[in-house]
Amino acid sequence: MNKPVSTEETIELRIPSRAGSEKIAMAAAAVVAKDMGLPKERVDDLTTALAEAVLNAMEHGNSMNEKLQVIVTFSITTDRLLVSITDQGQGFLPPEQTPSMQAKVAGDAPARGWGWFLMEQLVDRVEVVAAPSGGTSVRLVVIMEGKNTHE
Amino acid sequence: MSKGLIITTHAEERVMIIELSGELTKPDAILPEQILPPDTQIMAVVFNFTAVEYINSAGIALLIRLVRRAREQQAAVLAYGVSNHYQKIFNMVGLTSYLYLYPDEATALAAAGLIR
């Protein structure tokens, strides 16, 4: 993928809102990220963050309605990878508070609720935008180290 | 699409050894009470993650529920066979303050007080 920075390549996947389907996106992300030259640790981080974003879109965006899809778009340039995860639901707001393991282990908070936290920890930037279709797009950004960024 | 999770347990002395295989992706894949009944007299729970291929946030929730249950019974919770990536994830969410990681079975069981 040795091409000018201004060139952007796009790959799009459409997957059903069915638990387990997020692994399709993870497999694609691993191929794309390896091809870009990301080290294994960052590939693993991206695939985990992406899995959480897709599951979030299935559950909170599409209410696990298998007729609704999650659209995953990889936008690739030489200096960064942007992965957009878009649901076809009514939109949702990300959580405002950081989850507390202490509260969860104590039983003072639900055990679930780590997805958004993991996304924010594992990639360089997480953005949330309203999709033109009415759903929500979560954008995961991975910056290639040592490359100039244009965003 | 989902490979599911296989859980096998056995007790040695007062240590409960829990072998996990497959994917941790469901918070309610098993009831903690099934693994650790209220009348169980144990001092430690040891998880073997060697055959675990995939863990997501729902799987972390299952682990939290299991840790919570063990702590209610004053049992220490240990684990081995966790990949470098999931060690990082467990540390990131703070799970390693409650679930202690060891590099292999021998050190985990020794830490649990079980010498083979």
PDB file of C-alpha atoms in Angstrom:
ATOM      1  CA  MET A   1       0.000   0.000   0.000  1.00  0.00           C
ATOM      2  CA  ASN A   2       2.730   2.436  -0.947  1.00  0.00           C
ATOM      3  CA  LYS A   3       0.708   5.301  -2.317  1.00  0.00           C
ATOM      4  CA  PRO A   4       0.400   9.076  -1.959  1.00  0.00           C
ATOM      5  CA  VAL A   5      -1.068  10.329   1.308  1.00  0.00           C
ATOM      6  CA  SER A   6      -3.886  12.007  -0.552  1.00  0.00           C
ATOM      7  CA  THR A   7      -5.124   8.690  -1.907  1.00  0.00           C
ATOM      8  CA  GLU A   8      -7.823   7.095   0.194  1.00  0.00           C
ATOM      9  CA  GLU A   9      -8.918   3.537  -0.255  1.00  0.00           C
ATOM     10  CA  THR A  10     -12.292   2.470   1.092  1.00  0.00           C
ATOM     11  CA  ILE A  11     -13.582  -0.980   1.989  1.00  0.00           C
ATOM     12  CA  GLU A  12     -17.145  -1.510   3.203  1.00  0.00           C
ATOM     13  CA  LEU A  13     -18.753  -4.435   5.018  1.00  0.00           C
ATOM     14  CA  ARG A  14     -22.402  -4.911   5.907  1.00  0.00           C
ATOM     15  CA  ILE A  15     -23.050  -7.394   8.671  1.00  0.00           C
ATOM     16  CA  PRO A  16     -26.269  -8.516  10.382  1.00  0.00           C
ATOM     17  CA  SER A  17     -27.050  -7.571  13.964  1.00  0.00           C
ATOM     18  CA  ARG A  18     -26.321 -11.045  15.265  1.00  0.00           C
ATOM     19  CA  ALA A  19     -23.959 -11.802  18.134  1.00  0.00           C
ATOM     20  CA  GLY A  20     -20.817 -13.365  16.727  1.00  0.00           C
ATOM     21  CA  SER A  21     -20.992 -11.475  13.433  1.00  0.00           C
ATOM     22  CA  GLU A  22     -18.582  -8.918  14.830  1.00  0.00           C
ATOM     23  CA  LYS A  23     -15.849 -11.478  14.126  1.00  0.00           C
ATOM     24  CA  ILE A  24     -16.289 -10.832  10.400  1.00  0.00           C
ATOM     25  CA  ALA A  25     -15.334  -7.203  10.995  1.00  0.00           C
ATOM     26  CA  MET A  26     -12.477  -8.256  13.267  1.00  0.00           C
ATOM     27  CA  ALA A  27     -11.031 -10.556  10.609  1.00  0.00           C
ATOM     28  CA  ALA A  28     -11.236  -7.849   7.962  1.00  0.00           C
ATOM     29  CA  ALA A  29      -9.654  -5.299  10.294  1.00  0.00           C
ATOM     30  CA  ALA A  30      -6.776  -7.658  11.042  1.00  0.00           C
ATOM     31  CA  VAL A  31      -6.047  -8.070   7.340  1.00  0.00           C
ATOM     32  CA  VAL A  32      -6.252  -4.338   6.655  1.00  0.00           C
ATOM     33  CA  ALA A  33      -4.151  -3.367   9.680  1.00  0.00           C
ATOM     34  CA  LYS A  34      -1.450  -5.948   8.970  1.00  0.00           C
ATOM     35  CA  ASP A  35      -1.323  -4.822   5.363  1.00  0.00           C
ATOM     36  CA  MET A  36      -0.759  -1.270   6.583  1.00  0.00           C
ATOM     37  CA  GLY A  37       2.184  -2.473   8.626  1.00  0.00           C
ATOM     38  CA  LEU A  38       0.750  -2.116  12.104  1.00  0.00           C
ATOM     39  CA  PRO A  39       2.520  -4.258  14.719  1.00  0.00           C
ATOM     40  CA  LYS A  40       0.624  -7.221  16.173  1.00  0.00           C
ATOM     41  CA  GLU A  41      -0.131  -5.457  19.441  1.00  0.00           C
ATOM     42  CA  ARG A  42      -1.881  -2.594  17.652  1.00  0.00           C
ATOM     43  CA  VAL A  43      -3.701  -5.002  15.349  1.00  0.00           C
ATOM     44  CA  ASP A  44      -5.053  -6.810  18.419  1.00  0.00           C
ATOM     45  CA  ASP A  45      -6.025  -3.496  20.002  1.00  0.00           C
ATOM     46  CA  LEU A  46      -7.875  -2.402  16.876  1.00  0.00           C
ATOM     47  CA  THR A  47      -9.762  -5.666  16.446  1.00  0.00           C
ATOM     48  CA  THR A  48     -10.881  -5.628  20.084  1.00  0.00           C
ATOM     49  CA  ALA A  49     -11.992  -1.984  19.852  1.00  0.00           C
ATOM     50  CA  LEU A  50     -13.813  -2.716  16.612  1.00  0.00           C
ATOM     51  CA  ALA A  51     -15.568  -5.750  18.090  1.00  0.00           C
ATOM     52  CA  GLU A  52     -16.872  -3.561  20.895  1.00  0.00           C
ATOM     53  CA  ALA A  53     -18.017  -0.854  18.492  1.00  0.00           C
ATOM     54  CA  VAL A  54     -19.868  -3.377  16.315  1.00  0.00           C
ATOM     55  CA  LEU A  55     -21.497  -5.036  19.332  1.00  0.00           C
ATOM     56  CA  ASN A  56     -22.484  -1.588  20.583  1.00  0.00           C
ATOM     57  CA  ALA A  57     -24.073  -0.782  17.217  1.00  0.00           C
ATOM     58  CA  MET A  58     -25.929  -4.110  17.176  1.00  0.00           C
ATOM     59  CA  GLU A  59     -27.200  -3.803  20.722  1.00  0.00           C
ATOM     60  CA  HIS A  60     -27.741  -0.104  21.382  1.00  0.00           C
ATOM     61  CA  GLY A  61     -28.210   1.071  17.807  1.00  0.00           C
ATOM     62  CA  ASN A  62     -30.071  -1.767  16.126  1.00  0.00           C
ATOM     63  CA  SER A  63     -31.608  -3.360  19.251  1.00  0.00           C
ATOM     64  CA  MET A  64     -30.307  -6.762  18.034  1.00  0.00           C
ATOM     65  CA  ASN A  65     -32.795  -6.693  15.164  1.00  0.00           C
ATOM     66  CA  GLU A  66     -31.182  -9.064  12.655  1.00  0.00           C
ATOM     67  CA  LYS A  67     -32.920  -7.271   9.796  1.00  0.00           C
ATOM     68  CA  LEU A  68     -30.863  -4.191  10.589  1.00  0.00           C
ATOM     69  CA  GLN A  69     -27.245  -4.107   9.535  1.00  0.00           C
ATOM     70  CA  VAL A  70     -24.065  -2.634  10.887  1.00  0.00           C
ATOM     71  CA  ILE A  71     -22.002  -0.957   8.188  1.00  0.00           C
ATOM     72  CA  VAL A  72     -18.270  -1.052   8.773  1.00  0.00           C
ATOM     73  CA  THR A  73     -16.171   1.158   6.513  1.00  0.00           C
ATOM     74  CA  PHE A  74     -12.386   1.123   6.440  1.00  0.00           C
ATOM     75  CA  SER A  75     -10.910   4.349   5.068  1.00  0.00           C
ATOM     76  CA  ILE A  76      -7.222   3.836   4.516  1.00  0.00           C
ATOM     77  CA  THR A  77      -4.481   6.329   3.837  1.00  0.00           C
ATOM     78  CA  THR A  78      -0.756   5.938   4.369  1.00  0.00           C
ATOM     79  CA  ASP A  79      -0.839   7.825   7.670  1.00  0.00           C
ATOM     80  CA  ARG A  80      -4.008   6.616   9.316  1.00  0.00           C
ATOM     81  CA  LEU A  81      -6.796   4.073   9.349  1.00  0.00           C
ATOM     82  CA  LEU A  82     -10.306   5.290  10.030  1.00  0.00           C
ATOM     83  CA  VAL A  83     -12.959   2.684  10.747  1.00  0.00           C
ATOM     84  CA  SER A  84     -16.578   3.870  10.780  1.00  0.00           C
ATOM     85  CA  ILE A  85     -19.194   1.680  12.421  1.00  0.00           C
ATOM     86  CA  THR A  86     -22.719   2.791  11.556  1.00  0.00           C
ATOM     87  CA  ASP A  87     -25.987   1.376  12.823  1.00  0.00           C
ATOM     88  CA  GLN A  88     -29.427   1.689  11.262  1.00  0.00           C
ATOM     89  CA  GLY A  89     -31.266   2.467  14.483  1.00  0.00           C
ATOM     90  CA  GLN A  90     -32.549   5.595  16.154  1.00  0.00           C
ATOM     91  CA  GLY A  91     -29.204   6.773  17.499  1.00  0.00           C
ATOM     92  CA  PHE A  92     -27.658   6.518  20.940  1.00  0.00           C
ATOM     93  CA  LEU A  93     -25.463   8.513  23.259  1.00  0.00           C
ATOM     94  CA  PRO A  94     -22.154   7.170  24.564  1.00  0.00           C
ATOM     95  CA  PRO A  95     -21.839   6.719  28.340  1.00  0.00           C
ATOM     96  CA  GLU A  96     -20.638   9.757  30.259  1.00  0.00           C
ATOM     97  CA  GLN A  97     -19.007   8.012  33.189  1.00  0.00           C
ATOM     98  CA  THR A  98     -15.936   5.806  33.354  1.00  0.00           C
ATOM     99  CA  PRO A  99     -16.888   2.357  34.656  1.00  0.00           C
ATOM    100  CA  SER A 100     -15.577   1.345  38.055  1.00  0.00           C
ATOM    101  CA  MET A 101     -14.276  -2.197  38.507  1.00  0.00           C
ATOM    102  CA  GLN A 102     -14.441  -1.745  42.265  1.00  0.00           C
ATOM    103  CA  ALA A 103     -18.161  -0.930  42.108  1.00  0.00           C
ATOM    104  CA  LYS A 104     -18.848  -3.781  39.711  1.00  0.00           C
ATOM    105  CA  VAL A 105     -17.002  -6.382  41.791  1.00  0.00           C
ATOM    106  CA  ALA A 106     -18.786  -5.117  44.900  1.00  0.00           C
ATOM    107  CA  GLY A 107     -22.139  -5.523  43.151  1.00  0.00           C
ATOM    108  CA  ASP A 108     -22.866  -1.805  43.300  1.00  0.00           C
ATOM    109  CA  ALA A 109     -22.899  -1.454  39.512  1.00  0.00           C
ATOM    110  CA  PRO A 110     -23.832  -3.793  36.653  1.00  0.00           C
ATOM    111  CA  ALA A 111     -21.003  -6.071  35.571  1.00  0.00           C
ATOM    112  CA  ARG A 112     -21.435  -5.010  31.956  1.00  0.00           C
ATOM    113  CA  GLY A 113     -20.526  -1.639  30.472  1.00  0.00           C
ATOM    114  CA  TRP A 114     -16.886  -1.882  29.392  1.00  0.00           C
ATOM    115  CA  GLY A 115     -17.249  -1.558  25.635  1.00  0.00           C
ATOM    116  CA  TRP A 116     -16.949   2.180  25.279  1.00  0.00           C
ATOM    117  CA  PHE A 117     -14.099   2.343  27.785  1.00  0.00           C
ATOM    118  CA  LEU A 118     -12.148  -0.275  25.850  1.00  0.00           C
ATOM    119  CA  MET A 119     -12.664   1.535  22.554  1.00  0.00           C
ATOM    120  CA  GLU A 120     -11.301   4.761  24.012  1.00  0.00           C
ATOM    121  CA  GLN A 121      -8.293   2.994  25.516  1.00  0.00           C
ATOM    122  CA  LEU A 122      -7.322   0.888  22.516  1.00  0.00           C
ATOM    123  CA  VAL A 123      -7.300   3.276  19.557  1.00  0.00           C
ATOM    124  CA  ASP A 124      -5.911   6.766  19.090  1.00  0.00           C
ATOM    125  CA  ARG A 125      -9.248   8.525  18.774  1.00  0.00           C
ATOM    126  CA  VAL A 126     -12.948   7.710  19.068  1.00  0.00           C
ATOM    127  CA  GLU A 127     -15.547   9.998  17.542  1.00  0.00           C
ATOM    128  CA  VAL A 128     -19.333   9.807  17.506  1.00  0.00           C
ATOM    129  CA  VAL A 129     -21.366  11.433  14.784  1.00  0.00           C
ATOM    130  CA  ALA A 130     -24.997  11.254  13.744  1.00  0.00           C
ATOM    131  CA  ALA A 131     -25.325   9.278  10.533  1.00  0.00           C
ATOM    132  CA  PRO A 132     -27.301  10.878   7.678  1.00  0.00           C
ATOM    133  CA  SER A 133     -29.515   7.782   7.696  1.00  0.00           C
ATOM    134  CA  GLY A 134     -30.627   8.530  11.254  1.00  0.00           C
ATOM    135  CA  GLY A 135     -28.397   6.069  13.058  1.00  0.00           C
ATOM    136  CA  THR A 136     -25.097   6.685  14.753  1.00  0.00           C
ATOM    137  CA  SER A 137     -21.582   6.386  13.414  1.00  0.00           C
ATOM    138  CA  VAL A 138     -18.695   5.611  15.710  1.00  0.00           C
ATOM    139  CA  ARG A 139     -15.325   6.380  14.151  1.00  0.00           C
ATOM    140  CA  LEU A 140     -12.196   4.645  15.366  1.00  0.00           C
ATOM    141  CA  VAL A 141      -8.972   6.286  14.285  1.00  0.00           C
ATOM    142  CA  VAL A 142      -5.565   4.623  14.313  1.00  0.00           C
ATOM    143  CA  ILE A 143      -2.610   6.841  13.494  1.00  0.00           C
ATOM    144  CA  MET A 144       0.378   5.257  11.812  1.00  0.00           C
ATOM    145  CA  GLU A 145       3.410   6.004  13.954  1.00  0.00           C
ATOM    146  CA  GLY A 146       6.089   8.031  12.256  1.00  0.00           C
ATOM    147  CA  LYS A 147       3.734   9.316   9.574  1.00  0.00           C
ATOM    148  CA  ASN A 148       2.482  12.843   9.111  1.00  0.00           C
ATOM    149  CA  THR A 149      -1.201  13.177   9.894  1.00  0.00           C
ATOM    150  CA  HIS A 150      -3.576  15.234   7.832  1.00  0.00           C
ATOM    151  CA  GLU A 151      -6.528  15.486  10.215  1.00  0.00           C
TER     152      GLU A 151
ATOM    153  CA  MET B   1     -20.734 -17.970  14.125  1.00  0.00           C
ATOM    154  CA  SER B   2     -20.134 -18.149  17.859  1.00  0.00           C
ATOM    155  CA  LYS B   3     -18.034 -21.063  19.074  1.00  0.00           C
ATOM    156  CA  GLY B   4     -19.521 -20.913  22.542  1.00  0.00           C
ATOM    157  CA  LEU B   5     -17.890 -21.556  25.856  1.00  0.00           C
ATOM    158  CA  ILE B   6     -17.106 -24.872  27.495  1.00  0.00           C
ATOM    159  CA  ILE B   7     -16.532 -24.796  31.229  1.00  0.00           C
ATOM    160  CA  THR B   8     -15.272 -27.776  33.193  1.00  0.00           C
ATOM    161  CA  THR B   9     -14.576 -27.686  36.885  1.00  0.00           C
ATOM    162  CA  HIS B  10     -12.984 -29.922  39.439  1.00  0.00           C
ATOM    163  CA  ALA B  11     -11.880 -29.452  43.001  1.00  0.00           C
ATOM    164  CA  GLU B  12      -8.586 -30.497  44.519  1.00  0.00           C
ATOM    165  CA  GLU B  13      -8.418 -30.161  48.260  1.00  0.00           C
ATOM    166  CA  ARG B  14      -9.930 -26.701  48.776  1.00  0.00           C
ATOM    167  CA  VAL B  15      -9.029 -25.303  45.366  1.00  0.00           C
ATOM    168  CA  MET B  16     -11.625 -25.072  42.582  1.00  0.00           C
ATOM    169  CA  ILE B  17     -10.006 -25.365  39.147  1.00  0.00           C
ATOM    170  CA  ILE B  18     -12.075 -23.972  36.284  1.00  0.00           C
ATOM    171  CA  GLU B  19     -11.038 -24.825  32.733  1.00  0.00           C
ATOM    172  CA  LEU B  20     -12.390 -22.413  30.127  1.00  0.00           C
ATOM    173  CA  SER B  21     -12.437 -23.244  26.426  1.00  0.00           C
ATOM    174  CA  GLY B  22     -13.752 -21.265  23.464  1.00  0.00           C
ATOM    175  CA  GLU B  23     -15.162 -17.763  23.647  1.00  0.00           C
ATOM    176  CA  LEU B  24     -16.152 -15.604  26.599  1.00  0.00           C
ATOM    177  CA  THR B  25     -18.832 -13.485  24.993  1.00  0.00           C
ATOM    178  CA  LYS B  26     -21.934 -13.875  27.155  1.00  0.00           C
ATOM    179  CA  PRO B  27     -22.344 -12.436  30.649  1.00  0.00           C
ATOM    180  CA  ASP B  28     -24.850 -15.153  31.537  1.00  0.00           C
ATOM    181  CA  ALA B  29     -23.086 -18.123  29.925  1.00  0.00           C
ATOM    182  CA  ILE B  30     -23.172 -19.792  33.306  1.00  0.00           C
ATOM    183  CA  LEU B  31     -24.571 -18.916  36.704  1.00  0.00           C
ATOM    184  CA  PRO B  32     -21.778 -18.270  39.214  1.00  0.00           C
ATOM    185  CA  GLU B  33     -23.798 -20.277  41.727  1.00  0.00           C
ATOM    186  CA  GLN B  34     -23.454 -23.335  39.510  1.00  0.00           C
ATOM    187  CA  ILE B  35     -19.693 -23.208  39.747  1.00  0.00           C
ATOM    188  CA  LEU B  36     -19.515 -22.065  43.328  1.00  0.00           C
ATOM    189  CA  PRO B  37     -22.523 -23.318  45.310  1.00  0.00           C
ATOM    190  CA  PRO B  38     -23.151 -21.516  48.613  1.00  0.00           C
ATOM    191  CA  ASP B  39     -21.988 -24.420  50.762  1.00  0.00           C
ATOM    192  CA  THR B  40     -18.687 -24.913  48.922  1.00  0.00           C
ATOM    193  CA  GLN B  41     -15.692 -24.711  51.235  1.00  0.00           C
ATOM    194  CA  ILE B  42     -12.880 -23.404  49.062  1.00  0.00           C
ATOM    195  CA  MET B  43      -9.953 -21.099  49.617  1.00  0.00           C
ATOM    196  CA  ALA B  44      -9.101 -20.378  45.978  1.00  0.00           C
ATOM    197  CA  VAL B  45     -10.461 -20.489  42.462  1.00  0.00           C
ATOM    198  CA  VAL B  46      -7.996 -21.030  39.604  1.00  0.00           C
ATOM    199  CA  PHE B  47      -9.042 -20.270  36.018  1.00  0.00           C
ATOM    200  CA  ASN B  48      -7.234 -21.855  33.076  1.00  0.00           C
ATOM    201  CA  PHE B  49      -7.496 -19.512  30.056  1.00  0.00           C
ATOM    202  CA  THR B  50      -5.141 -21.479  27.814  1.00  0.00           C
ATOM    203  CA  ALA B  51      -7.923 -22.561  25.431  1.00  0.00           C
ATOM    204  CA  VAL B  52      -9.793 -19.248  25.407  1.00  0.00           C
ATOM    205  CA  GLU B  53      -9.709 -17.688  21.948  1.00  0.00           C
ATOM    206  CA  TYR B  54     -11.824 -14.564  22.261  1.00  0.00           C
ATOM    207  CA  ILE B  55     -13.068 -12.389  25.120  1.00  0.00           C
ATOM    208  CA  ASN B  56     -15.278  -9.353  24.706  1.00  0.00           C
ATOM    209  CA  SER B  57     -16.770  -6.914  27.202  1.00  0.00           C
ATOM    210  CA  ALA B  58     -19.697  -9.254  27.873  1.00  0.00           C
ATOM    211  CA  GLY B  59     -17.207 -11.986  28.717  1.00  0.00           C
ATOM    212  CA  ILE B  60     -15.450  -9.618  31.090  1.00  0.00           C
ATOM    213  CA  ALA B  61     -18.827  -9.127  32.761  1.00  0.00           C
ATOM    214  CA  LEU B  62     -19.073 -12.896  33.270  1.00  0.00           C
ATOM    215  CA  LEU B  63     -15.628 -12.921  34.864  1.00  0.00           C
ATOM    216  CA  ILE B  64     -16.637 -10.069  37.168  1.00  0.00           C
ATOM    217  CA  ARG B  65     -19.681 -12.034  38.312  1.00  0.00           C
ATOM    218  CA  LEU B  66     -17.519 -15.093  38.965  1.00  0.00           C
ATOM    219  CA  VAL B  67     -14.958 -13.013  40.873  1.00  0.00           C
ATOM    220  CA  ARG B  68     -17.756 -11.403  42.874  1.00  0.00           C
ATOM    221  CA  ARG B  69     -19.111 -14.826  43.777  1.00  0.00           C
ATOM    222  CA  ALA B  70     -15.694 -16.141  44.821  1.00  0.00           C
ATOM    223  CA  ARG B  71     -15.041 -13.114  46.995  1.00  0.00           C
ATOM    224  CA  GLU B  72     -18.377 -13.612  48.723  1.00  0.00           C
ATOM    225  CA  GLN B  73     -16.980 -16.961  49.794  1.00  0.00           C
ATOM    226  CA  GLN B  74     -13.644 -15.432  50.830  1.00  0.00           C
ATOM    227  CA  ALA B  75     -11.854 -17.331  48.061  1.00  0.00           C
ATOM    228  CA  ALA B  76      -8.868 -15.905  46.213  1.00  0.00           C
ATOM    229  CA  VAL B  77      -9.172 -15.826  42.421  1.00  0.00           C
ATOM    230  CA  LEU B  78      -6.180 -16.720  40.248  1.00  0.00           C
ATOM    231  CA  ALA B  79      -5.646 -17.392  36.565  1.00  0.00           C
ATOM    232  CA  TYR B  80      -3.056 -18.634  34.117  1.00  0.00           C
ATOM    233  CA  GLY B  81      -2.786 -19.057  30.368  1.00  0.00           C
ATOM    234  CA  VAL B  82      -4.028 -15.545  29.604  1.00  0.00           C
ATOM    235  CA  SER B  83      -2.594 -14.196  26.332  1.00  0.00           C
ATOM    236  CA  ASN B  84      -0.549 -11.005  26.362  1.00  0.00           C
ATOM    237  CA  HIS B  85      -3.394  -9.078  24.737  1.00  0.00           C
ATOM    238  CA  TYR B  86      -5.997 -10.158  27.258  1.00  0.00           C
ATOM    239  CA  GLN B  87      -3.550  -9.595  30.126  1.00  0.00           C
ATOM    240  CA  LYS B  88      -3.387  -6.027  28.878  1.00  0.00           C
ATOM    241  CA  ILE B  89      -7.189  -5.797  28.691  1.00  0.00           C
ATOM    242  CA  PHE B  90      -7.666  -7.249  32.179  1.00  0.00           C
ATOM    243  CA  ASN B  91      -5.128  -4.782  33.539  1.00  0.00           C
ATOM    244  CA  MET B  92      -6.764  -1.913  31.664  1.00  0.00           C
ATOM    245  CA  VAL B  93     -10.189  -2.481  33.196  1.00  0.00           C
ATOM    246  CA  GLY B  94      -8.763  -3.131  36.652  1.00  0.00           C
ATOM    247  CA  LEU B  95      -9.660  -6.810  36.806  1.00  0.00           C
ATOM    248  CA  THR B  96      -6.114  -7.767  37.814  1.00  0.00           C
ATOM    249  CA  SER B  97      -6.701  -6.146  41.195  1.00  0.00           C
ATOM    250  CA  TYR B  98      -9.128  -8.977  41.907  1.00  0.00           C
ATOM    251  CA  LEU B  99      -8.025 -11.772  39.582  1.00  0.00           C
ATOM    252  CA  TYR B 100      -4.325 -12.515  39.953  1.00  0.00           C
ATOM    253  CA  LEU B 101      -2.478 -13.645  36.853  1.00  0.00           C
ATOM    254  CA  TYR B 102       0.254 -16.266  36.754  1.00  0.00           C
ATOM    255  CA  PRO B 103       2.384 -17.389  33.833  1.00  0.00           C
ATOM    256  CA  ASP B 104       1.583 -21.095  34.057  1.00  0.00           C
ATOM    257  CA  GLU B 105      -0.394 -23.784  35.830  1.00  0.00           C
ATOM    258  CA  ALA B 106       2.344 -24.730  38.290  1.00  0.00           C
ATOM    259  CA  THR B 107       2.851 -21.236  39.663  1.00  0.00           C
ATOM    260  CA  ALA B 108      -0.888 -20.558  39.803  1.00  0.00           C
ATOM    261  CA  LEU B 109      -1.632 -23.761  41.695  1.00  0.00           C
ATOM    262  CA  ALA B 110       1.318 -23.206  44.022  1.00  0.00           C
ATOM    263  CA  ALA B 111       0.039 -19.705  44.742  1.00  0.00           C
ATOM    264  CA  ALA B 112      -3.363 -21.198  45.466  1.00  0.00           C
ATOM    265  CA  GLY B 113      -1.725 -23.448  48.039  1.00  0.00           C
ATOM    266  CA  LEU B 114      -1.904 -26.580  45.978  1.00  0.00           C
ATOM    267  CA  ILE B 115       1.342 -28.461  45.520  1.00  0.00           C
ATOM    268  CA  ARG B 116       1.202 -31.338  43.059  1.00  0.00           C
TER     269      ARG B 116
END
